Short mmCIF file of C-alpha atoms and ligand atoms in Angstrom, two decimals:
data_model
loop_
_atom_site.label_atom_id
_atom_site.label_comp_id
_atom_site.label_asym_id
_atom_site.label_seq_id
_atom_site.Cartn_x
_atom_site.Cartn_y
_atom_site.Cartn_z
CA MET Z 1 182.89 101.65 122.32
CA SER Z 2 181.28 100.69 125.63
CA GLN Z 3 182.27 102.18 128.95
CA ALA Z 4 184.25 99.07 129.81
CA THR Z 5 186.67 99.83 127.00
CA THR Z 6 186.58 103.64 127.17
CA ARG Z 7 190.13 104.85 127.73
CA HIS Z 8 190.41 107.71 130.15
CA GLU Z 9 193.80 108.40 128.70
CA THR Z 10 195.36 111.81 128.44
CA PHE Z 11 194.96 112.82 124.80
CA ALA Z 12 196.79 116.13 125.21
CA GLN Z 13 198.20 118.21 128.05
CA LEU Z 14 196.63 121.58 128.65
CA LYS Z 15 199.48 123.33 130.42
CA GLY Z 16 197.82 126.70 131.09
CA LYS Z 17 194.44 127.65 132.52
CA LEU Z 18 191.04 127.03 130.94
CA LEU Z 19 188.40 129.75 130.66
CA LEU Z 20 184.94 128.42 129.80
CA VAL Z 21 182.34 131.00 128.77
CA GLY Z 22 178.78 129.61 128.86
CA CYS Z 23 177.76 126.62 130.93
CA GLY Z 24 174.49 125.41 129.42
CA SER Z 25 173.85 121.96 128.00
CA ILE Z 26 177.13 121.81 126.07
CA GLY Z 27 179.34 123.48 128.67
CA GLN Z 28 178.19 121.04 131.33
CA ALA Z 29 178.51 118.11 128.93
CA VAL Z 30 182.11 118.79 127.99
CA LEU Z 31 183.54 119.42 131.48
CA PRO Z 32 183.83 115.72 132.47
CA LEU Z 33 185.60 114.95 129.19
CA ILE Z 34 188.06 117.81 129.62
CA LEU Z 35 188.92 116.71 133.15
CA ARG Z 36 189.43 113.13 132.00
CA HIS Z 37 191.52 113.70 128.90
CA LEU Z 38 193.39 117.04 129.00
CA ASP Z 39 195.36 116.66 132.23
CA VAL Z 40 193.93 119.83 133.70
CA SER Z 41 192.92 120.07 137.36
CA PRO Z 42 189.65 121.79 138.39
CA ASP Z 43 191.51 124.60 140.16
CA ARG Z 44 192.89 125.76 136.79
CA ILE Z 45 189.39 126.14 135.30
CA THR Z 46 187.11 129.20 135.53
CA ILE Z 47 183.57 129.42 134.20
CA VAL Z 48 181.98 132.76 133.30
CA THR Z 49 178.33 132.47 132.35
CA ALA Z 50 175.12 134.48 132.29
CA ASP Z 51 172.90 132.38 134.54
CA SER Z 52 173.02 129.79 137.28
CA ARG Z 53 172.77 126.75 134.99
CA GLY Z 54 175.80 124.56 135.61
CA ARG Z 55 176.55 125.98 139.07
CA ASP Z 56 175.82 122.61 140.69
CA VAL Z 57 178.03 120.76 138.18
CA ALA Z 58 180.85 123.26 138.75
CA ALA Z 59 180.50 122.84 142.52
CA GLU Z 60 180.53 119.04 142.19
CA LEU Z 61 183.73 119.22 140.12
CA GLY Z 62 185.41 121.95 142.23
CA ILE Z 63 185.46 124.58 139.48
CA THR Z 64 185.21 128.37 140.01
CA PHE Z 65 181.85 129.66 138.74
CA ILE Z 66 181.29 133.35 137.98
CA GLU Z 67 177.71 134.28 137.14
CA GLN Z 68 177.93 137.40 135.01
CA ALA Z 69 176.83 138.01 131.43
CA VAL Z 70 179.58 138.89 128.96
CA THR Z 71 178.75 142.06 127.03
CA ARG Z 72 180.33 144.22 124.36
CA GLU Z 73 181.17 146.71 127.10
CA ASN Z 74 182.61 144.42 129.79
CA TYR Z 75 184.25 141.50 127.97
CA ARG Z 76 187.80 142.83 127.95
CA ASP Z 77 187.84 143.46 131.71
CA LEU Z 78 185.69 140.47 132.68
CA LEU Z 79 187.49 137.85 130.59
CA GLY Z 80 190.87 139.45 129.95
CA SER Z 81 192.09 138.90 133.51
CA HIS Z 82 191.53 135.14 133.11
CA LEU Z 83 193.60 134.78 129.94
CA SER Z 84 197.31 134.76 129.24
CA ALA Z 85 199.69 133.06 126.83
CA GLY Z 86 199.26 129.29 126.79
CA ASP Z 87 195.75 129.35 128.27
CA PHE Z 88 192.68 127.96 126.50
CA PHE Z 89 189.54 130.02 125.91
CA LEU Z 90 186.56 127.74 125.27
CA ASN Z 91 183.50 129.68 124.15
CA LEU Z 92 180.27 127.68 124.58
CA SER Z 93 177.88 130.58 125.09
CA VAL Z 94 175.09 132.10 123.08
CA ASP Z 95 174.85 135.85 122.35
CA VAL Z 96 178.61 136.48 122.67
CA SER Z 97 180.47 137.48 119.51
CA SER Z 98 182.84 134.74 118.36
CA VAL Z 99 184.89 137.16 116.32
CA ASP Z 100 185.46 139.52 119.27
CA MET Z 101 186.32 136.54 121.50
CA MET Z 102 188.79 135.21 118.91
CA LEU Z 103 190.48 138.58 118.75
CA LEU Z 104 190.73 138.75 122.55
CA ALA Z 105 192.23 135.24 122.65
CA ARG Z 106 194.79 136.25 120.02
CA GLU Z 107 195.77 139.41 121.91
CA LYS Z 108 196.34 137.32 125.05
CA GLY Z 109 198.22 134.53 123.23
CA ALA Z 110 195.58 131.96 124.23
CA LEU Z 111 194.23 129.05 122.24
CA TYR Z 112 190.52 129.28 121.39
CA LEU Z 113 187.61 127.10 120.27
CA ASP Z 114 183.91 127.70 119.69
CA THR Z 115 181.12 125.59 118.21
CA VAL Z 116 179.37 128.20 116.12
CA VAL Z 117 180.17 131.66 114.73
CA GLU Z 118 177.93 133.57 117.11
CA PRO Z 119 177.05 137.31 116.95
CA TRP Z 120 176.33 139.57 119.92
CA GLY Z 121 172.78 139.15 121.22
CA GLY Z 122 169.93 140.52 119.13
CA ALA Z 123 171.56 140.22 115.71
CA TYR Z 124 169.53 137.17 114.67
CA PHE Z 125 166.29 139.10 115.01
CA ASP Z 126 167.44 142.64 114.12
CA PRO Z 127 164.83 143.99 111.64
CA SER Z 128 167.31 146.59 110.34
CA LEU Z 129 169.47 143.81 108.88
CA THR Z 130 168.73 142.19 105.51
CA PRO Z 131 168.32 138.39 105.39
CA SER Z 132 171.80 138.20 103.87
CA GLU Z 133 173.24 140.24 106.75
CA ARG Z 134 171.53 137.95 109.29
CA SER Z 135 172.91 134.81 107.64
CA ASN Z 136 175.55 132.34 108.75
CA TYR Z 137 177.26 133.16 105.47
CA ALA Z 138 177.79 136.75 106.69
CA LEU Z 139 178.92 135.56 110.12
CA ARG Z 140 181.42 133.17 108.54
CA GLU Z 141 182.68 135.93 106.27
CA SER Z 142 183.33 138.12 109.34
CA MET Z 143 185.37 135.28 110.84
CA LEU Z 144 187.28 134.80 107.56
CA ALA Z 145 188.03 138.54 107.43
CA LEU Z 146 189.57 138.36 110.91
CA ARG Z 147 191.55 135.31 109.83
CA ARG Z 148 192.98 137.18 106.85
CA GLU Z 149 193.83 140.14 109.08
CA LEU Z 150 195.50 138.14 111.86
CA GLY Z 151 197.32 135.47 109.85
CA LYS Z 152 199.13 132.69 111.71
CA GLY Z 153 199.31 132.79 115.49
CA PRO Z 154 197.82 130.94 118.45
CA THR Z 155 195.30 128.43 117.12
CA ALA Z 156 191.62 129.35 117.18
CA VAL Z 157 189.26 126.61 116.01
CA SER Z 158 186.06 128.00 114.54
CA ALA Z 159 182.78 126.06 114.81
CA GLN Z 160 183.92 122.65 116.01
CA GLY Z 161 181.15 120.75 117.80
CA ALA Z 162 179.13 117.95 116.22
CA ASN Z 163 177.60 119.98 113.43
CA PRO Z 164 179.34 122.16 112.65
CA GLY Z 165 182.42 120.14 113.55
CA MET Z 166 182.42 116.35 113.66
CA VAL Z 167 180.45 116.09 110.42
CA SER Z 168 183.33 117.69 108.49
CA GLN Z 169 185.68 115.02 109.79
CA LEU Z 170 183.12 112.26 109.06
CA LEU Z 171 182.73 113.58 105.53
CA LYS Z 172 186.42 113.07 104.80
CA GLU Z 173 186.33 109.51 106.08
CA ALA Z 174 183.11 108.85 104.13
CA LEU Z 175 184.69 110.13 100.90
CA LEU Z 176 187.56 107.68 101.34
CA ILE Z 177 185.11 104.81 101.96
CA VAL Z 178 183.07 105.64 98.86
CA ALA Z 179 186.30 105.93 96.82
CA ARG Z 180 187.33 102.48 98.01
CA ASP Z 181 183.92 100.91 97.40
CA THR Z 182 183.50 102.40 93.93
CA GLY Z 183 187.07 101.56 92.89
CA THR Z 184 187.85 105.22 92.24
CA SER Z 185 191.59 105.57 91.93
CA HIS Z 186 193.03 108.51 93.80
CA THR Z 187 195.97 109.55 95.89
CA GLN Z 188 195.41 110.20 99.60
CA PRO Z 189 194.41 113.88 99.71
CA THR Z 190 196.66 116.08 101.82
CA THR Z 191 195.41 119.52 100.78
CA ARG Z 192 192.06 121.25 100.40
CA GLU Z 193 192.46 121.03 96.63
CA GLY Z 194 193.15 117.30 96.92
CA TRP Z 195 189.95 116.69 98.90
CA ALA Z 196 187.90 118.77 96.48
CA ASP Z 197 189.37 116.84 93.54
CA LEU Z 198 188.39 113.57 95.22
CA ALA Z 199 184.80 114.70 95.77
CA ARG Z 200 184.62 115.72 92.13
CA ALA Z 201 186.15 112.44 90.93
CA LEU Z 202 183.47 110.55 92.89
CA GLY Z 203 180.73 112.55 91.20
CA LEU Z 204 179.46 113.77 94.58
CA LYS Z 205 176.53 116.10 93.92
CA ALA Z 206 175.02 116.78 97.31
CA VAL Z 207 175.85 116.38 100.99
CA HIS Z 208 173.23 116.45 103.72
CA ILE Z 209 174.01 116.72 107.36
CA ALA Z 210 171.24 114.19 107.94
CA GLU Z 211 170.06 113.93 111.53
CA ARG Z 212 167.18 112.13 113.20
CA ASP Z 213 166.90 112.62 116.96
CA THR Z 214 164.44 110.11 118.47
CA GLN Z 215 165.01 110.99 122.14
CA VAL Z 216 161.78 111.24 124.14
CA SER Z 217 160.71 111.91 127.71
CA ASN Z 218 157.64 110.73 129.58
CA THR Z 219 156.40 114.27 129.92
CA PRO Z 220 154.64 115.44 126.74
CA LYS Z 221 155.26 118.92 125.43
CA ARG Z 222 152.81 121.36 126.97
CA VAL Z 223 151.15 124.22 125.12
CA GLY Z 224 153.38 127.30 125.31
CA GLU Z 225 156.56 125.30 125.92
CA PHE Z 226 159.58 124.77 123.62
CA VAL Z 227 161.19 121.40 124.29
CA ASN Z 228 164.54 120.29 122.84
CA THR Z 229 167.63 118.19 123.52
CA TRP Z 230 170.06 121.11 123.26
CA SER Z 231 169.96 124.92 123.42
CA ILE Z 232 166.45 126.20 122.81
CA ASP Z 233 167.72 129.76 122.35
CA GLY Z 234 170.31 128.45 119.90
CA PHE Z 235 167.79 126.43 117.91
CA VAL Z 236 165.20 129.21 117.75
CA SER Z 237 167.84 131.73 116.67
CA GLU Z 238 169.18 129.62 113.84
CA GLY Z 239 165.68 128.46 112.88
CA CYS Z 240 164.64 132.10 112.38
CA GLN Z 241 167.65 132.88 110.18
CA PRO Z 242 167.12 132.39 106.45
CA ALA Z 243 167.53 128.83 105.19
CA GLU Z 244 171.04 128.54 103.71
CA MET Z 245 172.88 126.00 101.65
CA GLY Z 246 176.14 125.53 99.84
CA TRP Z 247 175.12 125.71 96.21
CA GLY Z 248 176.44 123.02 93.89
CA THR Z 249 177.54 123.34 90.29
CA HIS Z 250 175.14 120.56 89.21
CA GLU Z 251 172.09 122.62 90.19
CA LYS Z 252 170.12 123.67 87.11
CA GLY Z 253 168.53 126.81 88.55
CA LEU Z 254 168.13 128.93 91.66
CA PRO Z 255 165.02 128.27 93.77
CA HIS Z 256 162.25 130.84 93.13
CA ASP Z 257 162.94 132.37 96.54
CA GLY Z 258 166.71 131.88 96.43
CA ALA Z 259 169.34 134.61 96.35
CA ARG Z 260 173.09 134.99 96.21
CA HIS Z 261 174.98 137.14 98.68
CA PRO Z 262 176.44 140.43 97.47
CA MET Z 263 179.92 139.71 98.88
CA GLY Z 264 182.24 136.96 100.00
CA CYS Z 265 183.18 133.49 98.74
CA ASP Z 266 179.90 132.93 96.83
CA ALA Z 267 179.82 129.22 97.78
CA ALA Z 268 176.30 129.45 99.20
CA ILE Z 269 172.84 130.88 98.65
CA TYR Z 270 169.97 131.67 101.00
CA LEU Z 271 166.22 131.41 100.73
CA ASN Z 272 163.99 134.33 101.62
CA ARG Z 273 162.33 132.37 104.41
CA PRO Z 274 163.28 131.00 107.82
CA GLY Z 275 164.99 127.61 107.90
CA ALA Z 276 162.49 126.36 110.47
CA SER Z 277 159.75 126.69 107.84
CA THR Z 278 161.78 125.07 105.06
CA ARG Z 279 161.55 121.28 104.78
CA VAL Z 280 163.69 118.83 102.87
CA ARG Z 281 163.70 115.10 102.13
CA THR Z 282 166.61 113.09 103.45
CA TRP Z 283 167.58 109.62 104.66
CA THR Z 284 169.30 108.03 107.65
CA PRO Z 285 169.89 104.28 108.12
CA LYS Z 286 167.68 103.64 111.15
CA ALA Z 287 164.93 106.14 110.39
CA GLY Z 288 164.85 105.58 106.62
CA PRO Z 289 163.32 108.36 104.49
CA ILE Z 290 162.47 111.39 106.62
CA ILE Z 291 161.64 115.05 106.30
CA GLY Z 292 163.95 117.47 108.05
CA PHE Z 293 164.17 121.21 108.52
CA LEU Z 294 166.70 123.05 106.38
CA ILE Z 295 168.14 124.96 109.31
CA THR Z 296 171.07 127.16 108.39
CA HIS Z 297 174.42 125.99 109.70
CA ASN Z 298 178.00 127.10 109.31
CA GLU Z 299 179.10 123.72 107.90
CA ALA Z 300 176.69 123.95 104.96
CA ILE Z 301 178.75 126.89 103.74
CA SER Z 302 182.23 125.83 104.86
CA ILE Z 303 181.86 122.38 103.25
CA ALA Z 304 180.71 123.83 99.92
CA ASP Z 305 183.60 126.31 100.02
CA TYR Z 306 186.16 123.66 101.00
CA TYR Z 307 185.14 121.23 98.25
CA THR Z 308 185.15 123.82 95.44
CA VAL Z 309 187.34 123.09 92.41
CA ARG Z 310 188.47 126.07 90.35
CA GLU Z 311 190.16 126.30 87.00
CA GLY Z 312 191.72 129.74 87.12
CA GLU Z 313 188.98 131.96 88.50
CA LYS Z 314 186.19 129.74 87.23
CA VAL Z 315 184.35 127.40 89.61
CA VAL Z 316 184.07 124.04 87.84
CA TYR Z 317 182.87 121.86 90.72
CA ARG Z 318 181.10 122.28 94.04
CA PRO Z 319 178.61 120.05 95.87
CA THR Z 320 175.35 121.32 97.29
CA SER Z 321 175.45 120.97 101.08
CA HIS Z 322 172.99 121.67 103.85
CA TYR Z 323 171.49 120.52 107.10
CA ALA Z 324 168.42 118.26 107.03
CA TYR Z 325 167.38 118.09 110.66
CA HIS Z 326 164.58 116.06 112.17
CA PRO Z 327 164.89 117.10 115.82
CA CYS Z 328 163.27 115.15 118.63
CA ASP Z 329 159.50 114.85 118.20
CA ALA Z 330 158.77 117.36 120.97
CA ALA Z 331 160.95 119.91 119.16
CA VAL Z 332 159.06 119.36 115.89
CA LEU Z 333 155.84 120.20 117.72
CA SER Z 334 157.57 123.16 119.35
CA VAL Z 335 158.66 124.53 115.95
CA HIS Z 336 155.13 124.09 114.63
CA GLU Z 337 153.76 126.11 117.54
CA LEU Z 338 156.52 128.73 117.17
CA GLN Z 339 155.74 129.26 113.50
CA GLY Z 340 152.01 129.45 114.22
CA ASN Z 341 152.74 132.16 116.75
CA GLY Z 342 154.55 134.32 114.18
CA TRP Z 343 157.99 133.22 115.45
CA GLN Z 344 157.33 134.69 118.93
CA GLN Z 345 159.17 132.34 121.26
CA GLN Z 346 157.08 130.36 123.73
CA PRO Z 347 157.15 131.63 127.32
CA GLU Z 348 158.46 128.31 128.68
CA GLN Z 349 161.55 126.27 127.75
CA ARG Z 350 162.38 122.69 128.66
CA LEU Z 351 165.81 121.32 127.84
CA MET Z 352 165.46 117.55 128.17
CA MET Z 353 168.34 115.82 129.93
CA GLU Z 354 167.70 113.57 132.96
CA GLU Z 355 164.06 113.05 131.94
CA ILE Z 356 164.90 111.38 128.59
CA VAL Z 357 163.71 107.77 128.69
CA SER Z 358 164.80 106.41 125.31
CA GLY Z 359 166.01 107.25 121.83
CA ILE Z 360 169.11 107.89 119.78
CA ASP Z 361 170.65 110.79 117.95
CA GLU Z 362 171.46 109.50 114.49
CA LEU Z 363 173.74 112.19 113.11
CA GLY Z 364 175.91 111.90 110.03
CA VAL Z 365 176.63 112.93 106.48
CA LEU Z 366 174.63 111.68 103.50
CA LEU Z 367 176.71 111.67 100.31
CA MET Z 368 174.55 111.65 97.15
CA GLY Z 369 175.10 111.38 93.42
CA HIS Z 370 178.16 109.09 93.33
CA ALA Z 371 178.23 105.70 91.57
CA LYS Z 372 176.58 103.91 94.50
CA GLY Z 373 173.73 106.39 94.90
CA ALA Z 374 173.55 107.50 98.53
CA PHE Z 375 175.87 106.74 101.45
CA TRP Z 376 175.25 107.80 105.06
CA TYR Z 377 178.10 107.82 107.54
CA GLY Z 378 177.77 108.87 111.14
CA SER Z 379 177.13 108.31 114.82
CA GLN Z 380 174.13 106.40 116.20
CA LEU Z 381 174.53 107.24 119.84
CA SER Z 382 171.73 106.18 122.18
CA ILE Z 383 170.73 107.89 125.41
CA GLU Z 384 171.62 104.74 127.34
CA GLU Z 385 175.14 104.56 125.94
CA ALA Z 386 175.66 108.30 126.33
CA ARG Z 387 174.82 108.00 130.04
CA GLU Z 388 177.20 105.07 130.42
CA LEU Z 389 179.97 107.02 128.76
CA ALA Z 390 179.77 110.34 130.63
CA PRO Z 391 177.71 112.18 133.26
CA HIS Z 392 175.65 115.32 132.52
CA ASN Z 393 174.94 114.25 128.93
CA SER Z 394 172.27 113.24 126.46
CA ALA Z 395 173.13 111.56 123.16
CA THR Z 396 172.95 114.97 121.49
CA SER Z 397 175.17 116.84 123.91
CA LEU Z 398 177.78 114.06 123.99
CA GLN Z 399 178.23 114.14 120.22
CA VAL Z 400 178.87 117.88 120.50
CA ALA Z 401 181.13 117.48 123.53
CA ALA Z 402 183.13 114.82 121.67
CA GLY Z 403 183.61 117.26 118.79
CA VAL Z 404 184.76 119.96 121.21
CA LEU Z 405 187.22 117.60 122.88
CA GLY Z 406 188.59 116.45 119.51
CA GLY Z 407 189.05 120.06 118.41
CA MET Z 408 190.73 121.07 121.68
CA VAL Z 409 193.20 118.18 121.39
CA TRP Z 410 194.02 119.22 117.83
CA ALA Z 411 194.50 122.86 118.89
CA ILE Z 412 196.84 121.89 121.75
CA GLU Z 413 198.85 119.67 119.40
CA ASN Z 414 198.89 122.34 116.66
CA PRO Z 415 199.12 125.57 118.67
CA ALA Z 416 200.25 128.08 116.03
CA GLU Z 417 197.84 127.65 113.12
CA GLY Z 418 195.81 130.83 113.52
CA ILE Z 419 192.06 130.64 112.82
CA VAL Z 420 191.04 127.30 111.29
CA GLU Z 421 187.74 125.67 110.37
CA ALA Z 422 186.57 122.12 111.09
CA ASP Z 423 187.19 121.06 107.48
CA GLU Z 424 190.87 121.90 107.89
CA LEU Z 425 191.60 119.79 110.98
CA ASP Z 426 193.35 116.42 110.72
CA HIS Z 427 190.23 114.27 110.54
CA VAL Z 428 192.09 111.08 111.50
CA ARG Z 429 193.36 112.50 114.79
CA VAL Z 430 190.12 114.27 115.67
CA LEU Z 431 188.01 111.20 114.93
CA GLU Z 432 190.37 109.05 116.98
CA VAL Z 433 189.59 111.22 120.00
CA MET Z 434 185.86 111.59 119.27
CA ARG Z 435 185.18 107.91 118.65
CA ASN Z 436 185.43 107.25 122.38
CA TYR Z 437 182.12 109.05 122.81
CA LEU Z 438 180.13 108.53 119.61
CA GLY Z 439 178.64 105.07 120.11
CA PRO Z 440 178.40 103.07 116.89
CA VAL Z 441 179.97 104.94 113.96
CA THR Z 442 178.54 103.20 110.91
CA GLY Z 443 178.11 103.59 107.19
CA ALA Z 444 175.19 102.45 105.03
CA TYR Z 445 174.47 102.64 101.31
CA SER Z 446 170.93 103.19 100.11
CA ASP Z 447 169.06 103.19 96.81
CA TRP Z 448 166.78 105.88 98.26
CA THR Z 449 166.31 109.04 96.22
CA PRO Z 450 164.06 112.03 96.91
CA LEU Z 451 161.89 110.85 94.01
CA ASP Z 452 160.74 107.76 95.95
CA ARG Z 453 157.17 108.81 96.70
CA ARG Z 454 155.18 105.59 96.21
CA GLY Z 455 153.47 107.06 93.20
CA VAL Z 456 151.90 109.76 95.37
CA LEU Z 457 152.79 112.52 92.95
CA PHE Z 458 150.61 115.46 92.16
CA SER Z 459 151.51 118.22 89.76
CA GLU Z 460 154.87 118.77 91.41
CA ASP Z 461 157.69 120.33 89.46
CA ILE Z 462 160.26 117.56 89.73
CA ASP Z 463 163.36 116.70 87.75
CA GLN Z 464 163.21 113.03 86.80
CA ASP Z 465 166.56 113.16 85.02
CA ASP Z 466 168.61 114.10 88.07
CA PRO Z 467 167.21 112.97 91.42
CA TRP Z 468 169.79 115.03 93.31
CA GLN Z 469 168.55 118.44 92.16
CA PHE Z 470 167.64 120.59 95.17
CA LYS Z 471 164.14 121.11 93.73
CA ASN Z 472 163.54 117.36 94.28
CA ILE Z 473 164.97 117.44 97.79
CA ARG Z 474 162.85 120.39 98.90
CA VAL Z 475 159.32 119.83 100.14
CA LEU Z 476 157.12 122.50 98.66
P1 NAD D 1 172.41 126.68 126.25
O1 NAD D 1 171.33 127.61 125.86
O2 NAD D 1 172.08 125.45 126.97
O3 NAD D 1 173.48 127.48 127.12
C1 NAD D 1 173.96 128.72 126.71
C2 NAD D 1 174.88 129.23 127.78
O4 NAD D 1 175.36 130.52 127.37
C3 NAD D 1 174.20 129.41 129.13
O5 NAD D 1 175.05 128.91 130.12
C4 NAD D 1 174.07 130.92 129.26
O6 NAD D 1 174.14 131.37 130.59
C5 NAD D 1 175.30 131.36 128.50
N1 NAD D 1 175.19 132.75 128.07
C6 NAD D 1 174.15 133.36 127.45
N2 NAD D 1 174.42 134.65 127.26
C7 NAD D 1 175.65 134.85 127.77
C8 NAD D 1 176.47 135.99 127.91
N3 NAD D 1 176.10 137.18 127.43
N4 NAD D 1 177.65 135.84 128.54
C9 NAD D 1 178.06 134.61 129.00
N5 NAD D 1 177.33 133.52 128.89
C10 NAD D 1 176.14 133.65 128.28
O7 NAD D 1 173.25 126.39 124.92
P2 NAD D 1 174.09 125.07 124.57
O8 NAD D 1 173.19 124.00 124.07
O9 NAD D 1 175.02 124.78 125.68
O10 NAD D 1 174.88 125.62 123.30
C11 NAD D 1 175.96 126.51 123.49
C12 NAD D 1 176.45 126.98 122.13
O11 NAD D 1 176.88 125.87 121.38
C13 NAD D 1 175.38 127.66 121.28
O12 NAD D 1 175.97 128.72 120.58
C14 NAD D 1 174.94 126.60 120.33
O13 NAD D 1 174.46 127.12 119.10
C15 NAD D 1 176.23 125.86 120.14
N6 NAD D 1 176.01 124.46 119.75
C16 NAD D 1 176.78 123.96 118.76
C17 NAD D 1 176.62 122.65 118.39
C18 NAD D 1 177.49 122.05 117.34
O14 NAD D 1 177.37 120.85 117.11
N7 NAD D 1 178.37 122.76 116.70
C19 NAD D 1 175.65 121.87 118.99
C20 NAD D 1 174.90 122.40 120.03
C21 NAD D 1 175.10 123.71 120.41
#
């Protein structure tokens, strides 16, 4: 939708105050959308954040800006005074525990949303933790434990940005499209079990969160600099976690370096290596066949868990799901340099925003193994359109901000659901809100498989019988 037709309508009324923790690329990106669509005036918003980034945006918008890092020791005093029943706590920070923030929001009777299940600072690199303990699987399990403990209450949306977030809503719409196009008879799913049954009926074997970011600036990456289109700290942290994926029932064997977790839902496995050094084959409509990093993400696990079919205790169906991320070219070079340097982060960071001169963020879900082969469904937002749609944004940040806005609207409209994940939101309503900021949302079928290698095969261990085995997807 172009700016001319963008509706600045009120999607939901936020009656209380808004506390925003963290004001980096995503915090700044979402503020204009919140002011446009949630009927909240700047004087009811407070930002608490660890550095001065976003101070100018807050000043421009008339929002109170408190520059102070949230810590384990101070968070109750620092944040508690800004929260009461009916308020909204939006957590867009790094290094601040999502689970502790969710608990605080619950105690205060406030609604809550974050875009990732984040631990307190240091956990991603803590050498005393096992790879399993440093995983997103473990972080998600800690969130699920709190959910079981707290039960229903003020809504707290866990991990709702673009991915995790929007992609879970896109996946539901994509499943319905594939069902229609393959003539698969089904009833409209209304429960988790119903959605999982549909995925199984379609023969869905694997889901990639397939992303190709082509945004570039005129300033090349310098030696000793990490360049990206969103949080560099966030990307480096998740890139240094073990690669993780939801592990499907069609997979014939664990990878040689794969392992199951000793506790929890058992929907996912991890590899004994960082995601930023694990590469996978994938496909997006504009880029075609590409190689992405298998960076661990919350949605890889939540999707696999959500789409699990059980007969009694026995798991009889589950798709493999994971991220396959080709970041902007400067970030690929940055990751290469980071790995070469033994994962010691470069001294300089450059988060590209105003300097981007062209490119799109092609971000969607790739559904594989059904009767029509592969189907990608997602957003192809360009930098030009993103700038037309909202200030303080790149294509990447606006997709995330749209997911945050969609999730906030859902939380305000459904205020007593307790802790919920992106897969559980009403995808129709959330997509209706998000579509205003996603640029073209398109679907494309492809006959691509990970076995398409122009005959350039060496003595690789591939499975010709089932192209969608993870061993074919992975680049060894
Ligand atoms: P960023 O690095 O640009 O900004 C992080 C912000 O957190 C900064 O304002 C910083 O001051 C603040 N911060 C750091 N430590 C803090 C502390 N102790 N107390 C308070 N504030 C603190 O990051 P970003 O790109 O804006 O991303 C924000 C979060 O959103 C990250 O957790 C990131 O992983 C997540 N994210 C999710 C998605 C998604 O699609 N789900 C996409 C992008 C980013």
